[in-house]
Coordinates of C-alpha atoms and ligand atoms in Angstrom, one line a residue:
X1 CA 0.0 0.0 0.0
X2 CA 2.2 2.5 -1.0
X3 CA 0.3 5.7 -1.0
X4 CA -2.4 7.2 1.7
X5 CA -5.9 7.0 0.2
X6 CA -7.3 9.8 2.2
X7 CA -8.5 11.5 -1.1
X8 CA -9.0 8.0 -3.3
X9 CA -11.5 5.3 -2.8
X10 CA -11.3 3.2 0.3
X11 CA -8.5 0.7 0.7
X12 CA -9.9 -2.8 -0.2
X13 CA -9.6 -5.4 2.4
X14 CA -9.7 -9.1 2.2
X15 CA -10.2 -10.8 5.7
X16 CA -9.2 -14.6 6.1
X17 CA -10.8 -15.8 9.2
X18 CA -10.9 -19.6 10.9
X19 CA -13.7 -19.2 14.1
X20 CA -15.6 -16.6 15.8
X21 CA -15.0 -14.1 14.0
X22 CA -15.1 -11.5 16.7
X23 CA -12.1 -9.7 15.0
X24 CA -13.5 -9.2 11.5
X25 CA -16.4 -8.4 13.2
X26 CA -14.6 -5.4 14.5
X27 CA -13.5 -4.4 11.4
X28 CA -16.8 -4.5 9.6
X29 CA -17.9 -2.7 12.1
X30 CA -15.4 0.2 11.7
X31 CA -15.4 -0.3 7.9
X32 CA -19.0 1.3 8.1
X33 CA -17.6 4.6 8.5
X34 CA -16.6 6.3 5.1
X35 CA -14.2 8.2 7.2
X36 CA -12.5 5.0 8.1
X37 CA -10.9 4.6 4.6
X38 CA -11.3 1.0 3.9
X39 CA -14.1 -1.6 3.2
X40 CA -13.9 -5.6 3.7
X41 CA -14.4 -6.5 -0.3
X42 CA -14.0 -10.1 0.7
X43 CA -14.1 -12.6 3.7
X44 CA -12.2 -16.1 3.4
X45 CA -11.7 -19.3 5.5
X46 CA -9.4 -22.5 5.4
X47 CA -13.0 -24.6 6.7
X48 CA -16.7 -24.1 6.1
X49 CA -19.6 -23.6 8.9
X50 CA -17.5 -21.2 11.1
X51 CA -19.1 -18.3 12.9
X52 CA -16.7 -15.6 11.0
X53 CA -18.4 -16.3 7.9
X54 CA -21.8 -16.3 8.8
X55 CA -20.7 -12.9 10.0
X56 CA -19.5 -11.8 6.3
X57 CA -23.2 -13.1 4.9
X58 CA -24.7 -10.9 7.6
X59 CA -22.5 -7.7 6.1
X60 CA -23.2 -8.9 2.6
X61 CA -19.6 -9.5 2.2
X62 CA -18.7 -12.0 -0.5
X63 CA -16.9 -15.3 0.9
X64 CA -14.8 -18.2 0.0
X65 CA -13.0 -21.1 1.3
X66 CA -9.8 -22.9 0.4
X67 CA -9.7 -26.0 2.5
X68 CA -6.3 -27.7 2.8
X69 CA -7.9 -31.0 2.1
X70 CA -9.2 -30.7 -0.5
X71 CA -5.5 -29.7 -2.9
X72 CA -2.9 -32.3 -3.4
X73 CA -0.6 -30.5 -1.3
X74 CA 0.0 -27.5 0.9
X75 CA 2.3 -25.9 -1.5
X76 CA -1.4 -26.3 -4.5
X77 CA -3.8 -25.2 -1.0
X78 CA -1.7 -22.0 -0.8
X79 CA -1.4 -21.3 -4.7
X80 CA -5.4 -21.9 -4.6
X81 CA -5.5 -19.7 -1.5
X82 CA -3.4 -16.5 -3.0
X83 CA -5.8 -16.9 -5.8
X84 CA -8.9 -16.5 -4.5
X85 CA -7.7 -13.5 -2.7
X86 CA -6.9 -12.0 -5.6
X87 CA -9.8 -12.2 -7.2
X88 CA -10.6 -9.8 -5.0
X89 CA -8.0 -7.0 -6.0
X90 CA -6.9 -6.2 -2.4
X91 CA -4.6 -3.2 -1.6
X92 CA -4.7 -5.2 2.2
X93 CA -5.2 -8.8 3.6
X94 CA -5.9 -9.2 7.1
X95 CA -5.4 -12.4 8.7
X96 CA -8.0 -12.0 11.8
X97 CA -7.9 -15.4 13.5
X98 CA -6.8 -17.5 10.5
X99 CA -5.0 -20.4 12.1
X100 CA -2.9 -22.0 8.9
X101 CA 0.4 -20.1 7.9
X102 CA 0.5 -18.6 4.5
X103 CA 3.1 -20.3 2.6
X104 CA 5.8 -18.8 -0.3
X105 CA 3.3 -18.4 -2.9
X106 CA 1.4 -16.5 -1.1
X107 CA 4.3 -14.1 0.3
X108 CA 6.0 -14.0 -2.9
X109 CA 2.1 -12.2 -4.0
X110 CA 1.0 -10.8 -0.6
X111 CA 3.9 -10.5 1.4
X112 CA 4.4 -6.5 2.5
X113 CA 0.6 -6.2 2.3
X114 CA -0.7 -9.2 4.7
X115 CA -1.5 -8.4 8.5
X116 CA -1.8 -10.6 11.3
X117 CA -2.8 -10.6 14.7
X118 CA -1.3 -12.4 17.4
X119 CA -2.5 -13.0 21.3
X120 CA 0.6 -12.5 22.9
X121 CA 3.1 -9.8 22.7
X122 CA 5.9 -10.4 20.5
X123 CA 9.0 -12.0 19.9
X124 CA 7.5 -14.1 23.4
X125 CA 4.8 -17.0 22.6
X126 CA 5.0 -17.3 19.2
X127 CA 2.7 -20.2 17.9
X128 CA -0.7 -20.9 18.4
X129 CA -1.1 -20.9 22.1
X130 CA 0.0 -17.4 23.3
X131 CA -2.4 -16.9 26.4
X132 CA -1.9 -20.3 27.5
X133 CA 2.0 -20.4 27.2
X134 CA 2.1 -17.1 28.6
X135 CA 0.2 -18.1 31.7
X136 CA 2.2 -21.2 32.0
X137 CA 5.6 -18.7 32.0
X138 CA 3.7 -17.0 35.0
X139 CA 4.7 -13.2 33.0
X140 CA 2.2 -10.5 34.7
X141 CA 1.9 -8.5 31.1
X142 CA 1.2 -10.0 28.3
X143 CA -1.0 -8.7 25.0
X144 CA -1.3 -9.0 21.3
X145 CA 0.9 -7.8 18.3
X146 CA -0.4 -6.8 14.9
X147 CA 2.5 -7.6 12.4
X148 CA 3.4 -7.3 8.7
X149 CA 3.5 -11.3 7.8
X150 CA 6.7 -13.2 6.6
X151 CA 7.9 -16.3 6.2
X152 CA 8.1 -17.0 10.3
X153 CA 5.2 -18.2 12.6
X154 CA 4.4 -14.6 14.1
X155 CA 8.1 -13.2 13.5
X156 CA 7.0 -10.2 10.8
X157 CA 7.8 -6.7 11.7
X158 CA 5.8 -4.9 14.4
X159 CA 2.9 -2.5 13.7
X160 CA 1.6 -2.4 17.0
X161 CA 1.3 -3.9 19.9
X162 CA -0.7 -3.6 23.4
X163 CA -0.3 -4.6 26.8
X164 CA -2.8 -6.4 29.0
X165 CA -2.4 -7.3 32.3
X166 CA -2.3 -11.1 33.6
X167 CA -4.8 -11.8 37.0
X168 CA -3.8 -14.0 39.7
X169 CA -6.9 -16.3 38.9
X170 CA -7.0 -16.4 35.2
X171 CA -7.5 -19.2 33.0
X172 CA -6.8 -19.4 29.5
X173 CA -10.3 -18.5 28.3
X174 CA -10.4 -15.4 30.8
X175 CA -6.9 -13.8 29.6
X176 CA -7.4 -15.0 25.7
X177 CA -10.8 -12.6 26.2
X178 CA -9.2 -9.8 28.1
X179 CA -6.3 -10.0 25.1
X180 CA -9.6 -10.3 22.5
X181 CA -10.6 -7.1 23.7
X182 CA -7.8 -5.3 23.7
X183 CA -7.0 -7.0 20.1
X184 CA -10.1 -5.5 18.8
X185 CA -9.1 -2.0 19.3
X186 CA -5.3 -2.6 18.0
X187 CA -7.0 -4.3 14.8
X188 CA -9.4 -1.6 13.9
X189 CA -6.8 1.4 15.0
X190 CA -4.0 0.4 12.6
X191 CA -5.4 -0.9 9.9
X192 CA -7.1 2.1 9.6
X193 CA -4.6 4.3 9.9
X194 CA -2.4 1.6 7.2
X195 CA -5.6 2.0 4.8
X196 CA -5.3 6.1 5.5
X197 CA -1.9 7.0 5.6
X198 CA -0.1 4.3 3.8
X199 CA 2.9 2.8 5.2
X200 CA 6.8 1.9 4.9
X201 CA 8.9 -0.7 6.4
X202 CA 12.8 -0.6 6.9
X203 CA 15.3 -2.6 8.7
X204 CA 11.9 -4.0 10.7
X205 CA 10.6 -0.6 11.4
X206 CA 7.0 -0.6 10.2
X207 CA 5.7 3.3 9.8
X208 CA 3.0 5.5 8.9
X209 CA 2.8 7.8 6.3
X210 CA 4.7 8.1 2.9
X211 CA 8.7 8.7 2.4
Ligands
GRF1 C1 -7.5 -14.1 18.2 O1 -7.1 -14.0 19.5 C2 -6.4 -14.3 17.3 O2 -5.3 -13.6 17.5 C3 -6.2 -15.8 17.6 O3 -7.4 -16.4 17.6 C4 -8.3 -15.4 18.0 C5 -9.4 -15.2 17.0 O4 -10.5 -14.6 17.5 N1 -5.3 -16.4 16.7 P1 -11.8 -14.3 16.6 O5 -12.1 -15.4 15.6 O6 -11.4 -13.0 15.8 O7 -12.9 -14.0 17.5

């Protein structure tokens, strides 16, 4: 996304989702707001029946679904995959919850341009159990981190990141919610302002605005 599209037509999104949702459900929420500078053109899944896409149909947002299983391979699944988001045209694709890693096809076309979101705050807890590994460690902070995706599980540079507190008598359900919450509002804040002021990213450093 090289140039702010305060002026332009709203950035177009593409969403990949595998559960509840609650994330994407954040962004079409914001994406309601003209001011917010992007729309969700298109939600996809890697499995069918999940809450996230029944929350697309709701929006009227046009879905798909690339299910491992059904390609000869992962390398065909992820060919499949960048394909289907690019029918699409994104200028952004959000991974909100999507639980496979993109592989090198995908990169080589959306790499630069893909967010994720992770529940724990980076480089600690990488990998798909960040509230649970991080209550194990016994850390008092812990959070989520929205990052630019690369080849790594959860190792892209840093666009943001927030803190949230660990309780004596959490479990993993209670801090994975608190982090939700707090996930929500780091979602919807930068990707917004990646959709409004474009962004750059050098030696790691992920920032706003245009050189
Ligand atoms: C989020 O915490 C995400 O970071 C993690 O799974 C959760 C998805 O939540 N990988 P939802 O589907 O957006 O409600």
């Amino acid at each position: 996304m090289p140039t702010p599209r305060t002026d332009r037509a709203p950035a177009r999104l593409v969403v990949l989702v595998s559960g509840g949702g609650t994330n994407l459900q954040a962004l079409l929420d914001a994406t309601a707001d003209p001011a917010y500078g992007a729309r969700v053109v298109a939600v996809g899944a890697d499995r069918d029946g999940i809450e996230g896409l029944a929350r697309a149909d709701k929006a009227d947002v046009p879905t798909f679904v690339a299910r491992v299983k059904d390609y000869t391979s992962r390398e065909h699944w992820d060919h499949a995959l960048a394909d289907k988001v690019a029918a699409f045209d994104p200028d952004l694709v959000v991974l909100a919850g999507f639980m496979k890693l993109v592989g090198p096809d995908f990169i080589a076309r959306y790499g630069g341009r893909t967010v994720n979101t992770h529940p724990a705050l980076s480089p600690s807890f990488p990998g798909m159990h960040g509230p649970a590994d991080a209550l194990a460690y016994g850390v008092k902070v812990t959070g989520c981190t929205l990052f630019v995706v690369d080849a790594g599980v959860d190792t892209g540079p840093i666009v943001a990141q927030s803190a949230v507190p660990v309780l004596d008598d959490d479990s993993v359900d209670t801090l994975h919610e608190r982090i939700k919450v707090a996930e929500r509002a780091m979602l919807t804040e930068f990707v917004g302002r990646m959709a409004r002021e474009g962004f750059t990213i050098t030696d790691r450093k992920v920032r706003f605005g245009t050189p």
